[in-house]
CSV table of C-alpha atoms in Angstrom, one decimal:
chain,number,residue,atom,x,y,z
A,513,UNK,CA,117.5,183.0,171.4
A,514,UNK,CA,120.6,181.5,170.1
A,515,UNK,CA,122.4,183.1,167.4
A,516,UNK,CA,125.0,182.0,164.9
A,517,UNK,CA,128.8,183.2,166.0
A,518,UNK,CA,131.9,184.1,164.2
A,519,UNK,CA,129.6,185.9,161.5
A,520,UNK,CA,130.8,188.7,159.5
A,521,UNK,CA,127.6,191.0,160.3
A,522,UNK,CA,125.0,191.3,162.9
A,523,UNK,CA,122.4,192.3,160.9
A,524,UNK,CA,121.7,192.6,157.2
A,525,UNK,CA,118.7,193.8,155.4
A,526,UNK,CA,117.3,194.0,152.0
A,527,UNK,CA,116.6,197.5,151.1
A,528,UNK,CA,116.0,200.2,148.5
A,529,UNK,CA,118.0,203.3,149.4
A,530,UNK,CA,117.0,206.8,148.6
A,531,UNK,CA,117.2,210.2,150.1
A,532,UNK,CA,115.3,212.1,152.1
A,533,UNK,CA,115.0,216.1,151.9
A,534,UNK,CA,113.8,218.0,154.7
A,535,UNK,CA,113.3,221.8,155.3
A,536,UNK,CA,115.3,223.4,158.5
A,537,UNK,CA,113.6,224.4,161.8
A,538,UNK,CA,110.5,222.5,161.4
A,539,UNK,CA,109.5,224.7,158.2
A,540,UNK,CA,106.7,223.3,155.5
A,541,UNK,CA,108.2,221.9,152.3
A,542,UNK,CA,105.8,224.4,150.1
A,543,UNK,CA,107.3,227.4,151.4
A,544,UNK,CA,110.7,226.5,151.8
A,545,UNK,CA,113.7,227.1,149.6
A,546,UNK,CA,116.8,225.3,151.7
A,547,UNK,CA,116.9,221.4,152.5
A,548,UNK,CA,118.9,219.0,154.4
A,549,UNK,CA,119.4,215.8,152.5
A,550,UNK,CA,120.1,212.4,154.0
A,551,UNK,CA,120.5,208.8,152.8
A,552,UNK,CA,117.3,206.9,154.0
A,553,UNK,CA,115.5,203.9,154.2
A,554,UNK,CA,113.7,202.2,156.8
A,555,UNK,CA,115.7,199.0,156.8
A,556,UNK,CA,119.0,201.0,156.9
A,557,UNK,CA,117.6,202.8,159.8
A,558,UNK,CA,117.4,199.4,161.5
A,559,UNK,CA,121.0,198.7,160.9
A,560,UNK,CA,122.2,201.8,162.5
A,561,UNK,CA,122.2,201.5,166.2
A,562,UNK,CA,124.0,198.2,166.2
A,563,UNK,CA,126.3,199.6,163.6
A,564,UNK,CA,126.9,202.9,165.5
A,565,UNK,CA,127.9,200.5,168.6
A,566,UNK,CA,130.3,198.2,167.0
A,567,UNK,CA,128.3,195.5,165.0
A,568,UNK,CA,128.6,195.5,161.5
A,569,UNK,CA,125.4,195.7,159.2
A,570,UNK,CA,125.0,194.9,155.4
A,571,UNK,CA,122.5,196.5,153.4
A,572,UNK,CA,121.5,194.6,150.4
A,573,UNK,CA,120.4,196.9,147.3
A,574,UNK,CA,120.6,198.1,143.8
A,575,UNK,CA,122.4,201.3,143.1
A,576,UNK,CA,122.2,203.4,139.5
A,577,UNK,CA,125.7,203.4,137.7
A,578,UNK,CA,127.3,206.6,137.7
A,579,UNK,CA,124.5,208.4,139.6
A,580,UNK,CA,126.1,211.1,142.2
A,581,UNK,CA,122.9,210.2,144.5
A,582,UNK,CA,124.3,206.5,144.6
A,583,UNK,CA,127.8,208.0,145.2
A,584,UNK,CA,126.3,210.0,147.9
A,585,UNK,CA,124.4,207.2,149.6
A,586,UNK,CA,127.4,204.7,149.3
A,587,UNK,CA,129.6,207.3,151.1
A,588,UNK,CA,126.8,208.0,153.9
A,589,UNK,CA,126.3,204.0,154.5
A,590,UNK,CA,130.2,203.6,154.9
A,591,UNK,CA,130.2,206.6,157.4
A,592,UNK,CA,127.6,204.9,159.4
A,593,UNK,CA,129.4,201.7,159.6
A,594,UNK,CA,127.1,199.8,157.2
A,595,UNK,CA,128.5,197.8,154.3
A,596,UNK,CA,126.6,197.3,150.9
A,597,UNK,CA,126.3,194.6,148.5
A,598,UNK,CA,124.4,194.8,145.1
A,599,UNK,CA,124.6,195.8,141.4
A,600,UNK,CA,125.3,199.2,139.7
A,601,UNK,CA,122.2,199.1,137.5
A,602,UNK,CA,122.5,201.3,134.1
A,603,UNK,CA,120.4,204.2,134.4
A,604,UNK,CA,119.3,203.7,130.7
A,605,UNK,CA,119.1,207.4,129.9
A,606,UNK,CA,117.4,210.6,131.7
A,607,UNK,CA,114.0,208.7,131.9
A,608,UNK,CA,115.4,205.7,133.3
A,609,UNK,CA,116.2,204.2,136.9
A,610,UNK,CA,116.8,206.5,139.6
A,611,UNK,CA,116.9,206.5,143.7
A,612,UNK,CA,113.4,207.5,145.6
A,613,UNK,CA,113.1,210.9,146.8
A,614,UNK,CA,111.4,211.2,150.2
A,615,UNK,CA,110.3,214.9,150.7
A,616,UNK,CA,109.0,215.4,154.0
A,617,UNK,CA,108.7,218.4,156.7
A,618,UNK,CA,108.9,217.9,160.7
A,619,UNK,CA,105.8,219.8,161.2
A,620,UNK,CA,105.5,222.0,164.5
A,621,UNK,CA,103.2,222.2,167.3
A,622,UNK,CA,99.6,221.8,165.8
A,623,UNK,CA,100.8,221.5,162.3
A,624,UNK,CA,101.3,218.0,161.5
A,625,UNK,CA,104.4,216.7,159.2
A,626,UNK,CA,103.7,216.0,155.7
A,627,UNK,CA,105.4,213.3,153.4
A,628,UNK,CA,105.5,213.0,150.0
A,629,UNK,CA,107.0,209.9,148.2
A,630,UNK,CA,108.5,210.2,144.9
A,631,UNK,CA,109.4,206.6,143.8
A,632,UNK,CA,108.5,206.6,140.2
A,633,UNK,CA,111.3,204.4,138.4
A,634,UNK,CA,113.1,203.4,141.7
A,635,UNK,CA,115.9,201.1,141.0
A,636,UNK,CA,115.0,199.0,144.0
A,637,UNK,CA,111.8,198.0,142.2
A,638,UNK,CA,113.7,195.5,140.4
A,639,UNK,CA,115.8,193.7,143.4
A,640,UNK,CA,116.6,190.1,142.3
A,641,UNK,CA,118.3,187.4,144.1
A,642,UNK,CA,120.4,186.5,141.1
A,643,UNK,CA,122.2,189.9,141.5
A,644,UNK,CA,123.5,188.8,145.0
A,645,UNK,CA,125.9,185.8,146.2
A,646,UNK,CA,123.5,184.6,148.8
A,647,UNK,CA,125.8,181.5,149.5
A,648,UNK,CA,128.9,183.9,150.4
A,649,UNK,CA,126.6,186.3,152.3
A,650,UNK,CA,124.8,183.9,154.6
A,651,UNK,CA,126.9,180.6,154.2
A,652,UNK,CA,130.6,181.6,153.9
A,653,UNK,CA,130.8,185.0,155.7
A,654,UNK,CA,127.4,184.8,157.8
A,655,UNK,CA,124.9,187.1,159.1
A,656,UNK,CA,123.4,186.8,162.8
A,657,UNK,CA,119.9,188.3,161.9
A,658,UNK,CA,118.4,189.1,158.6
A,659,UNK,CA,115.9,192.0,159.1
A,660,UNK,CA,112.8,192.5,156.7
A,661,UNK,CA,110.5,195.3,156.6
A,662,UNK,CA,107.3,195.3,154.6
A,663,UNK,CA,108.0,198.5,153.2
A,664,UNK,CA,110.5,197.0,150.7
A,665,UNK,CA,108.5,193.7,150.5
A,666,UNK,CA,105.8,195.3,149.1
A,667,UNK,CA,107.5,197.7,146.4
A,668,UNK,CA,106.9,195.4,143.6
A,669,UNK,CA,106.3,191.8,142.6
A,670,UNK,CA,110.1,191.4,142.4
A,671,UNK,CA,110.9,193.0,145.8
A,672,UNK,CA,108.3,190.6,147.4
A,673,UNK,CA,109.9,187.4,145.5
A,674,UNK,CA,113.4,188.8,146.6
A,675,UNK,CA,112.7,189.1,150.2
A,676,UNK,CA,110.9,185.5,150.2
A,677,UNK,CA,114.1,184.0,148.6
A,678,UNK,CA,116.5,186.0,150.7
A,679,UNK,CA,114.7,184.6,153.9
A,680,UNK,CA,115.0,181.1,152.6
A,681,UNK,CA,118.9,181.3,152.0
A,682,UNK,CA,119.3,183.0,155.3
A,683,UNK,CA,117.0,180.1,157.0
A,684,UNK,CA,119.1,177.3,155.6
A,685,UNK,CA,122.4,178.9,157.1
A,686,UNK,CA,120.9,179.2,160.5
A,687,UNK,CA,120.3,182.9,160.4
A,688,UNK,CA,117.6,184.2,162.4
A,689,UNK,CA,114.9,186.5,160.7
A,690,UNK,CA,113.3,189.6,161.8
A,691,UNK,CA,110.0,190.9,159.9
A,692,UNK,CA,108.7,194.3,160.5
A,693,UNK,CA,105.5,194.3,158.9
A,694,UNK,CA,105.4,198.3,158.0
A,695,UNK,CA,102.1,198.2,156.3
A,696,UNK,CA,101.5,201.3,153.8
A,697,UNK,CA,98.0,201.4,152.2
A,698,UNK,CA,99.4,202.9,149.1
A,699,UNK,CA,101.5,200.0,148.4
A,700,UNK,CA,98.9,197.5,149.0
A,701,UNK,CA,96.2,199.0,146.9
A,702,UNK,CA,94.8,196.3,144.3
A,703,UNK,CA,97.3,193.8,145.4
A,704,UNK,CA,96.0,192.5,148.7
A,705,UNK,CA,95.7,189.1,147.8
A,706,UNK,CA,99.2,188.7,146.2
A,707,UNK,CA,100.8,190.6,149.3
A,708,UNK,CA,98.8,188.8,152.0
A,709,UNK,CA,100.4,185.7,150.7
A,710,UNK,CA,103.9,187.0,150.4
A,711,UNK,CA,103.7,188.3,154.2
A,712,UNK,CA,102.2,185.3,155.5
A,713,UNK,CA,105.2,183.3,154.0
A,714,UNK,CA,107.7,185.6,155.2
A,715,UNK,CA,105.9,185.8,158.7
A,716,UNK,CA,105.9,182.0,158.9
A,717,UNK,CA,109.7,182.1,158.7
A,718,UNK,CA,110.2,184.9,161.3
A,719,UNK,CA,112.1,184.5,164.6
A,720,UNK,CA,111.3,188.3,165.8
A,721,UNK,CA,107.8,189.6,164.2
A,722,UNK,CA,106.9,193.2,164.8
A,723,UNK,CA,104.0,195.2,164.0
A,724,UNK,CA,101.5,197.5,165.1
A,725,UNK,CA,97.8,196.8,165.5
A,726,UNK,CA,97.1,198.1,161.9
A,727,UNK,CA,100.0,195.9,160.7
A,728,UNK,CA,98.8,192.7,162.1
A,729,UNK,CA,95.4,193.3,161.1
A,730,UNK,CA,96.0,194.4,157.2
A,731,UNK,CA,99.0,192.5,156.6
A,732,UNK,CA,98.2,189.0,158.0
A,733,UNK,CA,94.6,189.2,159.1
A,734,UNK,CA,95.0,188.9,162.9
A,735,UNK,CA,92.3,190.9,164.6
A,736,UNK,CA,93.4,193.7,166.3
A,737,UNK,CA,92.9,195.2,170.2
A,738,UNK,CA,89.3,195.5,171.3
A,739,UNK,CA,88.2,199.3,171.6
A,740,UNK,CA,87.4,200.3,175.2
A,741,UNK,CA,89.2,202.4,177.8
A,742,UNK,CA,90.7,205.8,177.6
A,743,UNK,CA,94.4,206.2,176.4
A,744,UNK,CA,96.8,203.7,175.4
A,745,UNK,CA,97.4,202.7,179.0
A,746,UNK,CA,93.8,201.4,179.3
A,747,UNK,CA,94.2,198.9,176.3
A,748,UNK,CA,97.3,197.3,177.2
A,749,UNK,CA,95.6,194.1,177.9
A,750,UNK,CA,94.0,194.2,174.5
A,751,UNK,CA,97.3,194.6,172.9
A,752,UNK,CA,98.6,191.5,174.7
A,753,UNK,CA,95.5,189.6,173.6
A,754,UNK,CA,96.2,190.8,170.2
A,755,UNK,CA,99.9,189.5,170.2
A,756,UNK,CA,98.6,186.1,171.6
A,757,UNK,CA,96.5,186.0,168.5
A,758,UNK,CA,99.8,186.7,166.6
A,759,UNK,CA,101.6,183.8,168.4
A,760,UNK,CA,98.8,181.5,167.6
A,761,UNK,CA,99.0,182.2,163.9
A,762,UNK,CA,102.6,182.2,163.5
A,763,UNK,CA,104.2,180.0,166.4
A,764,UNK,CA,107.7,179.6,164.8
A,765,UNK,CA,108.8,183.0,166.1
A,766,UNK,CA,110.1,183.5,169.8
A,767,UNK,CA,110.0,187.4,170.0
A,768,UNK,CA,107.0,189.5,169.1
A,769,UNK,CA,106.7,193.1,169.7
A,770,UNK,CA,104.8,196.4,169.0
A,771,UNK,CA,105.0,200.0,170.0
A,772,UNK,CA,102.3,202.2,171.4
A,773,UNK,CA,102.1,205.6,170.1
A,774,UNK,CA,99.5,208.5,171.2
A,775,UNK,CA,100.1,211.8,169.4
A,776,UNK,CA,99.4,214.8,171.8
A,777,UNK,CA,101.0,217.4,169.6
A,778,UNK,CA,103.6,217.0,167.1
A,779,UNK,CA,106.5,217.8,169.5
A,780,UNK,CA,105.0,215.5,172.2
A,781,UNK,CA,103.8,211.7,172.2
A,782,UNK,CA,103.1,209.2,174.6
A,783,UNK,CA,105.4,206.3,173.5
A,784,UNK,CA,105.4,202.9,175.1
A,785,UNK,CA,106.0,199.1,173.9
A,786,UNK,CA,105.2,195.6,174.5
A,787,UNK,CA,107.1,192.8,173.7
A,788,UNK,CA,106.8,189.0,174.3
A,789,UNK,CA,109.6,186.7,174.7
A,790,UNK,CA,108.6,183.0,175.1
A,791,UNK,CA,105.5,183.0,177.4
A,792,UNK,CA,106.6,186.2,179.3
A,793,UNK,CA,105.4,189.7,178.5
A,794,UNK,CA,107.5,192.9,178.9
A,795,UNK,CA,105.4,196.3,179.1
A,796,UNK,CA,106.9,199.9,179.1
A,797,UNK,CA,103.6,201.8,179.8
A,798,UNK,CA,103.3,205.1,177.5
A,799,UNK,CA,105.5,207.9,178.7
A,800,UNK,CA,105.4,211.5,177.4
A,801,UNK,CA,108.4,212.2,175.2
A,802,UNK,CA,109.3,215.2,173.4
A,803,UNK,CA,109.6,214.8,169.5
A,804,UNK,CA,111.9,216.8,167.2
A,805,UNK,CA,110.9,214.5,164.1
A,806,UNK,CA,108.8,211.4,164.6
A,807,UNK,CA,109.9,209.7,161.4
A,808,UNK,CA,112.1,206.5,162.2
A,809,UNK,CA,110.9,206.1,166.0
A,810,UNK,CA,109.4,202.9,165.0
A,811,UNK,CA,112.5,201.8,163.0
A,812,UNK,CA,114.6,202.9,166.3
A,813,UNK,CA,112.7,200.6,168.4
A,814,UNK,CA,113.3,197.7,166.0
A,815,UNK,CA,117.1,198.6,165.8
A,816,UNK,CA,117.5,198.8,169.7
A,817,UNK,CA,115.8,195.4,170.2
A,818,UNK,CA,117.9,193.6,167.7
A,819,UNK,CA,120.8,195.2,169.4
A,820,UNK,CA,119.8,193.7,172.9
A,821,UNK,CA,119.2,190.4,171.2
A,822,UNK,CA,122.6,190.5,169.5
A,823,UNK,CA,124.2,191.5,173.0
A,824,UNK,CA,122.5,188.6,174.8
A,825,UNK,CA,120.7,190.6,177.1
A,826,UNK,CA,117.6,189.7,179.2
A,827,UNK,CA,114.1,190.2,177.5
A,828,UNK,CA,113.6,193.0,179.9
A,829,UNK,CA,116.8,194.9,179.0
A,830,UNK,CA,116.3,194.6,175.2
A,831,UNK,CA,112.6,195.9,175.4
A,832,UNK,CA,113.9,198.8,177.4
A,833,UNK,CA,116.7,199.4,174.9
A,834,UNK,CA,114.1,199.2,171.9
A,835,UNK,CA,112.0,202.1,173.6
A,836,UNK,CA,114.9,204.1,174.4
A,837,UNK,CA,116.2,203.6,170.6
A,838,UNK,CA,112.8,205.0,169.5
A,839,UNK,CA,112.8,207.7,171.7
A,840,UNK,CA,116.3,208.6,170.6
A,841,UNK,CA,115.6,208.5,166.9
A,842,UNK,CA,112.8,211.1,167.3
A,843,UNK,CA,115.4,213.5,169.1
A,844,UNK,CA,117.2,214.2,165.8
A,845,UNK,CA,116.3,215.1,162.2
A,846,UNK,CA,117.7,212.1,160.5
A,847,UNK,CA,115.6,209.1,160.1
A,848,UNK,CA,117.8,207.0,162.3
A,849,UNK,CA,119.5,207.2,165.7
A,850,UNK,CA,123.1,207.4,165.9
A,851,UNK,CA,124.3,206.8,169.8
A,852,UNK,CA,127.7,207.8,170.6
A,853,UNK,CA,127.8,204.6,173.2
A,854,UNK,CA,125.1,202.5,175.3
A,855,UNK,CA,125.1,204.9,178.0
A,856,UNK,CA,123.3,207.7,175.7
A,857,UNK,CA,120.6,205.3,175.2
A,858,UNK,CA,120.0,204.2,178.6
A,859,UNK,CA,120.1,207.6,179.8
A,860,UNK,CA,117.1,208.2,177.4
A,861,UNK,CA,115.3,205.2,179.0
A,862,UNK,CA,116.2,206.5,182.7
A,863,UNK,CA,114.9,210.0,181.9
A,864,UNK,CA,118.4,211.5,182.5
A,865,UNK,CA,118.8,214.4,180.4
A,866,UNK,CA,121.4,216.1,182.6
A,867,UNK,CA,124.5,217.3,180.8
A,868,UNK,CA,127.5,215.0,180.9
A,869,UNK,CA,130.8,216.7,181.1
């Protein structure tokens, strides 16, 4: 895949930033009185591996003017090497705009994690292209890859339009487009026809298209893998056939990907991946990985995949790094992976957990 050169940013992503609060030590939310807070969004998670390894990222988002949560989010993004662009929206009083809260525990053993989203009045619901200088971002300064997520695309009719307009502007300037479908039933309820049309348009512009079997079926109407066989490994050919159907429906993309996950317990998953670059498939069969916190594993996969593409690596290397990026994200309590260097990610892929001195 040929990328634009001499760009200010490697990856840019429209997003609605918020905070996640998590009890320590895997405790459940309803019995906890101490919480860790982090700045979060699926899209900024994807920016994190490239930013950690020296490729600048840009979050396109709204903020609440004068909010201490906004200040916290901006500070955290700067610390992570991620720039941000977007307006400070007046709060409009105590019952006005705010940033979303994601209230989640990690679960433990046989007790699954629980996530409660508190998004009423979220400032990201009113994302609007007129508030961003898209000509400067994509034309003058330049972005190599625009990453779009179905989470922000499905937040509201405004965010659906925003993502499509940003994608058109990026396409006009030769920026490659990545789209992770990220279906959420609660976002789609009562809006199926509207969102199917919006997602189909964006997928038609995508150069990199990522989703699991549910995403492709429910967002784009693509038949999923056939049932049969025991375990994920036995279904790999069916997943390849599904990706083949996606390629026929959306031939403008050149990279397609899906993750494979089977939950053994909260703290052990089988984790695999399939990508298609051109006519070639690259498969990592599901392997057991230990889980500290599962949230962000899929984002880590996409983050690692985009990093490999930005570096010009082979499809096989990019797939391996993507698998390891997702696995790395599940070893930390943040939603995002922050590798110290490439070696840390490759060690995860190689299964090398020996101490480094």
